[in-house]
Amino acid sequence: MRARMAANDSSATASVRMINTAEIAYSGIYPTLGFPAALTTLGGASPCTPGIATACLIDDSLATNGGGLGKSGYNFNAIGSASIGAVNDQFYSTGTPFSARFGTRAYCSIQDAVLRLQPPGTITVVGGYNACLALLPMAN
């Protein structure tokens, strides 16, 4: 059981990092839009045709959060927003285990692409952009 949880944790960190990379790439491709407002924008059904609504930057399974069923025992989300003006100049992404049986902690990241994590055993979704910013970064 512990090995499975460790594998889920590892998969979740990789997924949040993939989301970060896709968010930054999307913002670079569409600088007048900035970061997409929703995680689904980063994916697209196969065969995927890149565009504003379907960027094809990550697997559609991750982009749709497994069709609402998550991935490897975790739920994922990402939200782009504007701090000032009309361009989404910030984003907040999360990876949260379904329960303590699936993972040991929740993860988050913002546009600086630093993976941050809840203390061990804290499996609730990180409560927002500022809550994520207040967490300690993951040691690499």
PDB file of C-alpha atoms in Angstrom, residues 22-113:
ATOM      1  CA  ALA A  22       2.030  23.639 -20.602  1.00  0.00           C
ATOM      2  CA  GLU A  23       0.758  26.798 -18.864  1.00  0.00           C
ATOM      3  CA  ILE A  24       4.004  28.635 -19.592  1.00  0.00           C
ATOM      4  CA  ALA A  25       4.065  27.408 -23.210  1.00  0.00           C
ATOM      5  CA  TYR A  26       0.432  28.478 -23.752  1.00  0.00           C
ATOM      6  CA  SER A  27       1.166  31.931 -22.362  1.00  0.00           C
ATOM      7  CA  GLY A  28       4.141  32.214 -24.710  1.00  0.00           C
ATOM      8  CA  ILE A  29       2.109  31.115 -27.731  1.00  0.00           C
ATOM      9  CA  TYR A  30      -0.847  33.393 -26.894  1.00  0.00           C
ATOM     10  CA  PRO A  31       0.687  36.395 -25.069  1.00  0.00           C
ATOM     11  CA  THR A  32      -2.429  38.532 -25.569  1.00  0.00           C
ATOM     12  CA  LEU A  33      -4.448  35.920 -23.616  1.00  0.00           C
ATOM     13  CA  GLY A  34      -1.849  34.859 -21.035  1.00  0.00           C
ATOM     14  CA  PHE A  35      -2.499  31.697 -19.053  1.00  0.00           C
ATOM     15  CA  PRO A  36      -5.681  29.767 -19.946  1.00  0.00           C
ATOM     16  CA  ALA A  37      -8.635  30.125 -17.596  1.00  0.00           C
ATOM     17  CA  ALA A  38      -9.171  26.347 -17.408  1.00  0.00           C
ATOM     18  CA  LEU A  39      -7.060  23.188 -17.404  1.00  0.00           C
ATOM     19  CA  THR A  40      -9.069  21.687 -20.270  1.00  0.00           C
ATOM     20  CA  THR A  41      -7.687  24.323 -22.651  1.00  0.00           C
ATOM     21  CA  LEU A  42      -4.216  22.775 -22.380  1.00  0.00           C
ATOM     22  CA  GLY A  43      -5.350  19.458 -23.887  1.00  0.00           C
ATOM     23  CA  GLY A  44      -7.574  18.372 -26.731  1.00  0.00           C
ATOM     24  CA  ALA A  45      -9.183  15.187 -27.974  1.00  0.00           C
ATOM     25  CA  SER A  46      -7.154  13.012 -30.330  1.00  0.00           C
ATOM     26  CA  PRO A  47      -6.392  13.773 -33.061  1.00  0.00           C
ATOM     27  CA  CYS A  48      -5.725  17.167 -31.544  1.00  0.00           C
ATOM     28  CA  THR A  49      -5.547  20.317 -33.637  1.00  0.00           C
ATOM     29  CA  PRO A  50      -3.746  23.102 -31.734  1.00  0.00           C
ATOM     30  CA  GLY A  51      -5.672  26.302 -31.178  1.00  0.00           C
ATOM     31  CA  ILE A  52      -6.792  28.742 -28.497  1.00  0.00           C
ATOM     32  CA  ALA A  53      -9.410  26.355 -27.047  1.00  0.00           C
ATOM     33  CA  THR A  54      -7.404  23.127 -27.486  1.00  0.00           C
ATOM     34  CA  ALA A  55      -3.682  23.774 -27.191  1.00  0.00           C
ATOM     35  CA  CYS A  56      -2.655  20.079 -27.420  1.00  0.00           C
ATOM     36  CA  LEU A  57       0.163  20.723 -24.918  1.00  0.00           C
ATOM     37  CA  ILE A  58      -0.703  17.913 -22.473  1.00  0.00           C
ATOM     38  CA  ASP A  59      -2.494  14.603 -22.737  1.00  0.00           C
ATOM     39  CA  ASP A  60      -6.246  15.115 -22.831  1.00  0.00           C
ATOM     40  CA  SER A  61      -6.665  12.648 -19.953  1.00  0.00           C
ATOM     41  CA  LEU A  62      -4.726  14.996 -17.666  1.00  0.00           C
ATOM     42  CA  ALA A  63      -6.371  18.099 -19.171  1.00  0.00           C
ATOM     43  CA  THR A  64      -9.835  16.705 -18.399  1.00  0.00           C
ATOM     44  CA  ASN A  65      -8.722  15.337 -15.016  1.00  0.00           C
ATOM     45  CA  GLY A  66      -9.415  11.811 -16.242  1.00  0.00           C
ATOM     46  CA  GLY A  67     -12.874  12.829 -17.384  1.00  0.00           C
ATOM     47  CA  GLY A  68     -13.556  13.925 -13.804  1.00  0.00           C
ATOM     48  CA  LEU A  69     -12.129  10.701 -12.361  1.00  0.00           C
ATOM     49  CA  GLY A  70      -8.620  12.037 -11.753  1.00  0.00           C
ATOM     50  CA  LYS A  71      -5.343  10.297 -12.499  1.00  0.00           C
ATOM     51  CA  SER A  72      -3.305   7.942 -10.296  1.00  0.00           C
ATOM     52  CA  GLY A  73      -5.457   8.641  -7.242  1.00  0.00           C
ATOM     53  CA  TYR A  74      -5.270  12.434  -7.586  1.00  0.00           C
ATOM     54  CA  ASN A  75      -7.553  15.205  -8.832  1.00  0.00           C
ATOM     55  CA  PHE A  76      -5.938  17.989 -10.863  1.00  0.00           C
ATOM     56  CA  ASN A  77      -6.989  21.520 -11.686  1.00  0.00           C
ATOM     57  CA  ALA A  78      -5.487  24.744 -13.031  1.00  0.00           C
ATOM     58  CA  ILE A  79      -6.992  28.208 -13.199  1.00  0.00           C
ATOM     59  CA  GLY A  80      -5.583  31.245 -14.961  1.00  0.00           C
ATOM     60  CA  SER A  81      -6.524  34.730 -13.810  1.00  0.00           C
ATOM     61  CA  ALA A  82      -5.591  38.366 -14.185  1.00  0.00           C
ATOM     62  CA  SER A  83      -4.010  40.203 -11.259  1.00  0.00           C
ATOM     63  CA  ILE A  84      -4.300  43.542 -13.075  1.00  0.00           C
ATOM     64  CA  GLY A  85      -5.795  44.190 -16.503  1.00  0.00           C
ATOM     65  CA  ALA A  86      -7.340  41.822 -19.017  1.00  0.00           C
ATOM     66  CA  VAL A  87      -4.485  39.358 -19.620  1.00  0.00           C
ATOM     67  CA  ASN A  88      -4.294  36.278 -17.387  1.00  0.00           C
ATOM     68  CA  ASP A  89      -0.852  36.942 -15.939  1.00  0.00           C
ATOM     69  CA  GLN A  90      -1.031  34.314 -13.193  1.00  0.00           C
ATOM     70  CA  PHE A  91      -2.174  30.737 -12.712  1.00  0.00           C
ATOM     71  CA  TYR A  92      -2.677  28.315  -9.870  1.00  0.00           C
ATOM     72  CA  SER A  93      -2.537  24.537 -10.365  1.00  0.00           C
ATOM     73  CA  THR A  94      -3.271  21.761  -7.870  1.00  0.00           C
ATOM     74  CA  GLY A  95      -2.926  18.030  -7.401  1.00  0.00           C
ATOM     75  CA  THR A  96      -4.959  16.602  -4.506  1.00  0.00           C
ATOM     76  CA  PRO A  97      -5.293  12.931  -3.500  1.00  0.00           C
ATOM     77  CA  PHE A  98      -8.783  11.403  -3.376  1.00  0.00           C
ATOM     78  CA  SER A  99      -8.105  10.256   0.190  1.00  0.00           C
ATOM     79  CA  ALA A 100      -5.262   9.213   2.500  1.00  0.00           C
ATOM     80  CA  ARG A 101      -5.382   5.786   0.814  1.00  0.00           C
ATOM     81  CA  PHE A 102      -4.173   7.287  -2.480  1.00  0.00           C
ATOM     82  CA  GLY A 103      -1.556   9.902  -1.566  1.00  0.00           C
ATOM     83  CA  THR A 104       0.277  11.528   1.319  1.00  0.00           C
ATOM     84  CA  ARG A 105      -0.147  15.250   0.553  1.00  0.00           C
ATOM     85  CA  ALA A 106      -1.547  17.858  -1.816  1.00  0.00           C
ATOM     86  CA  TYR A 107       0.600  19.800  -4.297  1.00  0.00           C
ATOM     87  CA  CYS A 108       0.275  23.174  -5.981  1.00  0.00           C
ATOM     88  CA  SER A 109       2.138  25.608  -8.177  1.00  0.00           C
ATOM     89  CA  ILE A 110       1.812  29.131  -9.553  1.00  0.00           C
ATOM     90  CA  GLN A 111       3.369  30.838 -12.578  1.00  0.00           C
ATOM     91  CA  ASP A 112       6.876  30.721 -11.083  1.00  0.00           C
ATOM     92  CA  ALA A 113       6.669  26.928 -11.778  1.00  0.00           C
TER      93      ALA A 113
END
